[in-house]
């Protein structure tokens, strides 16, 4: 079945996706290129930036995709929305090209140039015959709602397909309430979705849950590691060589799972088949958790 985000979802995503402050991830050599234009910004060394509580909230992490950014960047420029527009055009091009090169988030591939190209021409980078738009706060604000929605509609489907299995009629009501739907905000991940499935605590599905928290949660819900094949109400987790959980999903029976990939609002909660799920995570080792029926 196809899943389509509602207009309300798009409105919510549009309002949250591009943060108010601009971040530019750079190398030391870029400081010399931009030397005359750095008095109005913060220049934060990489290690200090990633440890800074002000720059580690979930939507900022997701929008800029910290996990994808090249390790060899050395500084982060934190700027007010109008700073970029004050730069000479040649400096804008250099700075935007760097953002594409180092795999920063808020860089969207453009299958075709919109008619309103003049609004974004200083934000376009062409690399390996692919056209990209590098988003910043002020330019995002200047776009029409329709154009923003078109950008996000195209981009969202790169994160996760808009198709899922039909919700089985035997699924618990709390699963039916969220299955094959999209979040309005960032944070929910595979671990919170699975924890919600076993606890039925609705607020938990919106949390950004980490591995140790997840393990504590399912232990208190009566789950233990089980050797053997999975069955309905089991949890299947995929662990790396160190035994750290990389993904988890909740079994509904008949080889169907309640699942969420990633912690962005572009990743829906959806019903997926075991074959597709296991293919995606087969590089890791599966671990089964089963609930103690006596609890």
CSV table of C-alpha atoms in Angstrom, one decimal:
chain,number,residue,atom,x,y,z
A,1,UNK,CA,0.0,0.0,0.0
A,2,UNK,CA,1.1,3.6,-0.6
A,3,UNK,CA,1.6,6.1,2.2
A,4,UNK,CA,1.3,9.8,1.4
A,5,UNK,CA,2.2,12.5,4.1
A,6,UNK,CA,-0.7,14.8,4.7
A,7,UNK,CA,-0.7,18.6,4.1
A,8,UNK,CA,-0.3,19.0,7.9
A,9,UNK,CA,2.8,16.8,7.8
A,10,UNK,CA,4.3,18.9,5.0
A,11,UNK,CA,3.5,22.1,6.9
A,12,UNK,CA,5.2,20.7,10.0
A,13,UNK,CA,8.2,19.5,8.1
A,14,UNK,CA,8.6,22.8,6.3
A,15,UNK,CA,8.6,24.7,9.6
A,16,UNK,CA,11.2,22.5,11.2
A,17,UNK,CA,13.5,21.3,8.5
A,18,UNK,CA,15.7,24.3,8.0
A,19,UNK,CA,17.0,25.7,11.4
A,20,UNK,CA,17.1,29.5,12.1
A,21,UNK,CA,20.9,29.7,12.4
A,22,UNK,CA,23.1,28.6,9.5
A,23,UNK,CA,25.9,26.1,10.0
A,24,UNK,CA,28.8,25.8,7.6
A,25,UNK,CA,31.3,23.0,8.0
A,26,UNK,CA,34.7,23.9,6.7
A,27,UNK,CA,38.4,23.2,6.6
A,28,UNK,CA,41.1,25.4,7.9
A,29,UNK,CA,42.0,26.6,4.4
A,30,UNK,CA,38.5,28.0,4.1
A,31,UNK,CA,39.2,30.4,6.9
A,32,UNK,CA,41.8,32.2,4.8
A,33,UNK,CA,39.4,32.4,1.8
A,34,UNK,CA,36.7,33.9,4.1
A,35,UNK,CA,39.1,35.9,6.3
A,36,UNK,CA,37.5,39.3,5.6
A,37,UNK,CA,34.0,38.2,6.4
A,38,UNK,CA,34.3,36.4,9.7
A,39,UNK,CA,33.8,39.1,12.3
A,40,UNK,CA,30.0,38.5,12.5
A,41,UNK,CA,30.1,34.7,13.1
A,42,UNK,CA,31.3,32.1,15.6
A,43,UNK,CA,34.1,29.9,14.4
A,44,UNK,CA,33.9,26.7,16.5
A,45,UNK,CA,36.6,23.9,16.4
A,46,UNK,CA,35.0,20.6,15.3
A,47,UNK,CA,35.5,18.7,18.5
A,48,UNK,CA,34.1,21.6,20.6
A,49,UNK,CA,31.1,21.9,18.3
A,50,UNK,CA,30.1,18.2,18.5
A,51,UNK,CA,30.3,18.4,22.3
A,52,UNK,CA,28.4,21.6,22.6
A,53,UNK,CA,24.9,21.1,24.1
A,54,UNK,CA,23.5,24.0,22.0
A,55,UNK,CA,24.2,22.2,18.8
A,56,UNK,CA,23.1,18.7,19.7
A,57,UNK,CA,19.4,18.8,19.7
A,58,UNK,CA,17.7,16.2,17.5
A,59,UNK,CA,16.3,18.3,14.7
A,60,UNK,CA,19.6,20.1,14.2
A,61,UNK,CA,21.5,16.8,14.1
A,62,UNK,CA,19.0,15.4,11.6
A,63,UNK,CA,18.8,18.5,9.3
A,64,UNK,CA,22.6,18.8,9.0
A,65,UNK,CA,23.1,15.0,9.1
A,66,UNK,CA,26.1,15.1,11.4
A,67,UNK,CA,26.7,11.4,10.9
A,68,UNK,CA,27.4,11.9,7.2
A,69,UNK,CA,29.8,14.8,7.5
A,70,UNK,CA,33.4,14.1,6.5
A,71,UNK,CA,35.7,13.6,9.5
A,72,UNK,CA,38.4,15.9,8.1
A,73,UNK,CA,36.4,19.1,8.5
A,74,UNK,CA,38.1,21.3,11.2
A,75,UNK,CA,35.7,24.1,12.0
A,76,UNK,CA,32.0,25.0,12.0
A,77,UNK,CA,30.8,28.5,11.2
A,78,UNK,CA,27.7,29.5,13.1
A,79,UNK,CA,26.0,32.5,11.4
A,80,UNK,CA,22.9,34.6,11.6
A,81,UNK,CA,20.6,34.1,8.6
A,82,UNK,CA,21.6,37.3,6.8
A,83,UNK,CA,25.4,36.6,6.9
A,84,UNK,CA,25.6,34.4,3.8
A,85,UNK,CA,23.8,37.0,1.6
A,86,UNK,CA,26.5,39.6,2.5
A,87,UNK,CA,29.2,37.5,1.0
A,88,UNK,CA,30.5,38.2,-2.6
A,89,UNK,CA,29.1,35.7,-5.1
A,90,UNK,CA,32.4,34.0,-5.6
A,91,UNK,CA,32.7,33.3,-1.8
A,92,UNK,CA,29.2,32.0,-1.8
A,93,UNK,CA,30.0,29.5,-4.5
A,94,UNK,CA,33.2,28.3,-2.7
A,95,UNK,CA,31.4,27.9,0.6
A,96,UNK,CA,28.4,26.1,-0.9
A,97,UNK,CA,30.7,23.8,-2.9
A,98,UNK,CA,32.4,22.8,0.4
A,99,UNK,CA,29.1,21.9,2.0
A,100,UNK,CA,28.4,19.5,-0.9
A,101,UNK,CA,31.9,18.1,-0.9
A,102,UNK,CA,31.8,17.2,2.8
A,103,UNK,CA,28.3,15.7,2.7
A,104,UNK,CA,26.6,18.2,4.9
A,105,UNK,CA,22.8,17.8,5.3
A,106,UNK,CA,20.4,20.4,3.9
A,107,UNK,CA,21.8,19.7,0.5
A,108,UNK,CA,19.1,18.5,-1.9
A,109,UNK,CA,19.6,17.0,-5.3
A,110,UNK,CA,17.5,18.7,-8.0
A,111,UNK,CA,16.1,16.5,-10.8
A,112,UNK,CA,15.2,19.7,-12.6
A,113,UNK,CA,15.6,23.4,-12.1
A,114,UNK,CA,12.4,25.2,-10.9
A,115,UNK,CA,11.1,28.1,-12.8
A,116,UNK,CA,11.9,30.5,-9.9
A,117,UNK,CA,15.6,29.8,-10.4
A,118,UNK,CA,16.5,33.4,-9.6
A,119,UNK,CA,15.6,32.8,-6.0
A,120,UNK,CA,18.1,30.0,-5.5
A,121,UNK,CA,20.9,30.7,-8.1
A,122,UNK,CA,23.5,31.5,-5.4
A,123,UNK,CA,22.6,28.3,-3.7
A,124,UNK,CA,23.2,25.9,-6.6
A,125,UNK,CA,26.2,23.6,-6.9
A,126,UNK,CA,26.9,21.3,-9.8
A,127,UNK,CA,29.1,18.2,-9.0
A,128,UNK,CA,29.6,15.2,-11.2
A,129,UNK,CA,26.7,16.3,-13.5
A,130,UNK,CA,24.3,16.4,-10.5
A,131,UNK,CA,22.6,19.7,-9.6
A,132,UNK,CA,22.3,20.4,-5.8
A,133,UNK,CA,20.6,23.1,-3.9
A,134,UNK,CA,22.3,24.1,-0.6
A,135,UNK,CA,19.7,25.3,1.8
A,136,UNK,CA,20.1,28.1,4.3
A,137,UNK,CA,17.7,29.8,6.6
A,138,UNK,CA,17.1,33.1,4.7
A,139,UNK,CA,16.7,31.6,1.3
A,140,UNK,CA,14.3,28.9,2.6
A,141,UNK,CA,12.2,31.7,4.1
A,142,UNK,CA,12.1,33.4,0.7
A,143,UNK,CA,10.6,30.4,-1.1
A,144,UNK,CA,6.9,29.8,-1.6
A,145,UNK,CA,5.2,27.1,0.4
A,146,UNK,CA,4.5,25.2,-2.8
A,147,UNK,CA,8.2,25.2,-3.8
A,148,UNK,CA,9.3,24.1,-0.3
A,149,UNK,CA,6.7,21.2,-0.4
A,150,UNK,CA,8.0,20.1,-3.8
A,151,UNK,CA,11.6,20.1,-2.6
A,152,UNK,CA,10.7,18.0,0.5
A,153,UNK,CA,8.3,15.7,-1.3
A,154,UNK,CA,11.1,14.7,-3.7
A,155,UNK,CA,13.8,14.5,-1.0
A,156,UNK,CA,11.7,12.6,1.6
A,157,UNK,CA,11.4,9.6,-0.6
A,158,UNK,CA,15.2,9.3,-0.7
A,159,UNK,CA,15.1,8.5,3.0
A,160,UNK,CA,12.4,5.8,2.9
A,161,UNK,CA,9.9,4.5,0.4
A,162,UNK,CA,6.3,5.5,0.7
A,163,UNK,CA,5.0,1.9,0.5
A,164,UNK,CA,4.3,-0.6,3.2
A,165,UNK,CA,2.4,-3.8,3.8
A,166,UNK,CA,-1.3,-3.6,4.7
A,167,UNK,CA,-1.8,-3.6,8.5
A,168,UNK,CA,-3.0,-7.0,9.5
A,169,UNK,CA,-6.5,-7.1,11.1
A,170,UNK,CA,-5.1,-9.0,14.1
A,171,UNK,CA,-2.6,-6.2,14.9
A,172,UNK,CA,-3.1,-4.6,18.4
A,173,UNK,CA,-5.0,-1.3,18.3
A,174,UNK,CA,-2.0,0.7,19.5
A,175,UNK,CA,0.0,-0.6,16.5
A,176,UNK,CA,-2.8,0.2,14.1
A,177,UNK,CA,-2.8,3.8,15.5
A,178,UNK,CA,0.7,4.5,14.1
A,179,UNK,CA,1.3,1.9,11.4
A,180,UNK,CA,1.9,3.3,7.9
A,181,UNK,CA,2.0,6.9,9.2
A,182,UNK,CA,4.6,9.7,9.3
A,183,UNK,CA,5.8,11.6,12.4
A,184,UNK,CA,5.2,15.3,12.6
A,185,UNK,CA,8.6,15.9,14.3
A,186,UNK,CA,12.1,14.4,14.6
A,187,UNK,CA,13.3,12.0,17.2
A,188,UNK,CA,11.4,8.7,17.0
A,189,UNK,CA,13.7,5.9,15.9
A,190,UNK,CA,13.5,2.1,15.6
A,191,UNK,CA,14.2,1.6,19.3
A,192,UNK,CA,11.4,3.9,20.5
A,193,UNK,CA,9.0,2.4,18.0
A,194,UNK,CA,9.8,-1.1,19.3
A,195,UNK,CA,9.6,0.0,22.9
A,196,UNK,CA,6.2,1.5,22.3
A,197,UNK,CA,5.0,-1.7,20.7
A,198,UNK,CA,5.8,-3.7,23.8
A,199,UNK,CA,4.9,-1.1,26.5
A,200,UNK,CA,1.9,0.6,24.8
A,201,UNK,CA,3.2,3.9,26.3
A,202,UNK,CA,2.3,6.3,23.5
A,203,UNK,CA,4.6,9.1,24.6
A,204,UNK,CA,7.6,6.8,24.2
A,205,UNK,CA,7.2,6.4,20.5
A,206,UNK,CA,8.2,10.1,20.0
A,207,UNK,CA,11.4,9.7,22.0
A,208,UNK,CA,15.0,9.4,20.6
A,209,UNK,CA,15.9,6.1,22.4
A,210,UNK,CA,19.5,4.9,22.7
A,211,UNK,CA,20.7,1.3,23.0
A,212,UNK,CA,21.1,1.0,26.8
A,213,UNK,CA,17.8,2.8,27.5
A,214,UNK,CA,16.1,0.4,25.1
A,215,UNK,CA,17.7,-2.7,26.8
A,216,UNK,CA,16.5,-1.4,30.2
A,217,UNK,CA,13.0,-0.8,28.8
A,218,UNK,CA,12.5,-4.2,27.3
A,219,UNK,CA,14.0,-6.0,30.3
A,220,UNK,CA,11.5,-4.3,32.6
A,221,UNK,CA,8.8,-5.3,30.1
A,222,UNK,CA,9.7,-8.9,30.7
A,223,UNK,CA,11.8,-9.6,27.6
A,224,UNK,CA,14.8,-11.9,27.6
A,225,UNK,CA,17.2,-13.2,24.9
A,226,UNK,CA,15.8,-16.2,23.2
A,227,UNK,CA,17.6,-18.9,21.1
A,228,UNK,CA,15.5,-20.0,18.2
A,229,UNK,CA,13.1,-18.7,15.5
A,230,UNK,CA,11.0,-15.6,16.1
A,231,UNK,CA,7.3,-15.5,16.6
A,232,UNK,CA,4.5,-13.0,17.2
A,233,UNK,CA,5.2,-10.4,19.9
A,234,UNK,CA,9.0,-11.1,19.7
A,235,UNK,CA,11.6,-8.4,19.2
A,236,UNK,CA,14.2,-9.0,16.5
A,237,UNK,CA,17.4,-6.9,17.0
A,238,UNK,CA,20.4,-6.7,14.7
A,239,UNK,CA,23.7,-6.3,16.6
A,240,UNK,CA,27.3,-5.5,15.5
A,241,UNK,CA,30.4,-7.4,16.3
A,242,UNK,CA,30.6,-5.7,19.7
A,243,UNK,CA,27.1,-6.7,20.5
A,244,UNK,CA,25.6,-3.2,20.2
A,245,UNK,CA,22.1,-3.0,18.8
A,246,UNK,CA,22.0,-1.3,15.5
A,247,UNK,CA,18.3,-1.8,14.7
A,248,UNK,CA,15.2,-3.5,16.3
A,249,UNK,CA,11.7,-4.3,15.1
A,250,UNK,CA,8.5,-5.8,16.6
A,251,UNK,CA,7.1,-9.0,15.2
A,252,UNK,CA,3.3,-9.1,14.4
A,253,UNK,CA,3.3,-12.6,13.2
A,254,UNK,CA,3.1,-14.0,9.6
A,255,UNK,CA,6.6,-12.6,8.9
A,256,UNK,CA,5.3,-9.0,9.4
A,257,UNK,CA,7.0,-6.4,11.6
A,258,UNK,CA,6.2,-2.9,13.0
A,259,UNK,CA,9.3,-1.0,12.0
A,260,UNK,CA,10.9,2.5,11.7
A,261,UNK,CA,14.1,3.3,10.0
A,262,UNK,CA,16.1,6.2,11.3
A,263,UNK,CA,15.1,9.1,13.6
A,264,UNK,CA,14.0,11.7,11.0
A,265,UNK,CA,10.4,12.7,10.3
A,266,UNK,CA,10.9,11.4,6.7
A,267,UNK,CA,11.0,7.8,8.1
A,268,UNK,CA,7.5,6.5,8.6
A,269,UNK,CA,6.3,3.9,11.1
A,270,UNK,CA,5.3,1.1,8.8
A,271,UNK,CA,4.5,-2.6,8.4
A,272,UNK,CA,7.3,-4.4,6.6
A,273,UNK,CA,7.9,-8.0,5.6
A,274,UNK,CA,10.7,-10.0,7.2
A,275,UNK,CA,12.5,-10.6,3.9
A,276,UNK,CA,12.9,-6.9,3.2
A,277,UNK,CA,13.8,-6.1,6.7
A,278,UNK,CA,16.4,-8.8,7.0
A,279,UNK,CA,17.9,-8.0,3.6
A,280,UNK,CA,18.5,-4.4,4.7
A,281,UNK,CA,20.2,-5.4,8.0
A,282,UNK,CA,21.8,-8.7,7.0
A,283,UNK,CA,25.3,-7.3,7.6
A,284,UNK,CA,24.6,-7.6,11.3
A,285,UNK,CA,23.8,-10.6,13.5
A,286,UNK,CA,20.2,-11.1,14.6
A,287,UNK,CA,19.2,-11.5,18.2
A,288,UNK,CA,15.7,-12.5,19.4
A,289,UNK,CA,14.0,-11.2,22.5
A,290,UNK,CA,10.9,-13.0,23.9
A,291,UNK,CA,8.5,-11.9,26.6
A,292,UNK,CA,8.2,-14.0,29.7
A,293,UNK,CA,4.5,-15.0,29.7
A,294,UNK,CA,4.5,-15.5,33.5
A,295,UNK,CA,5.1,-11.7,34.1
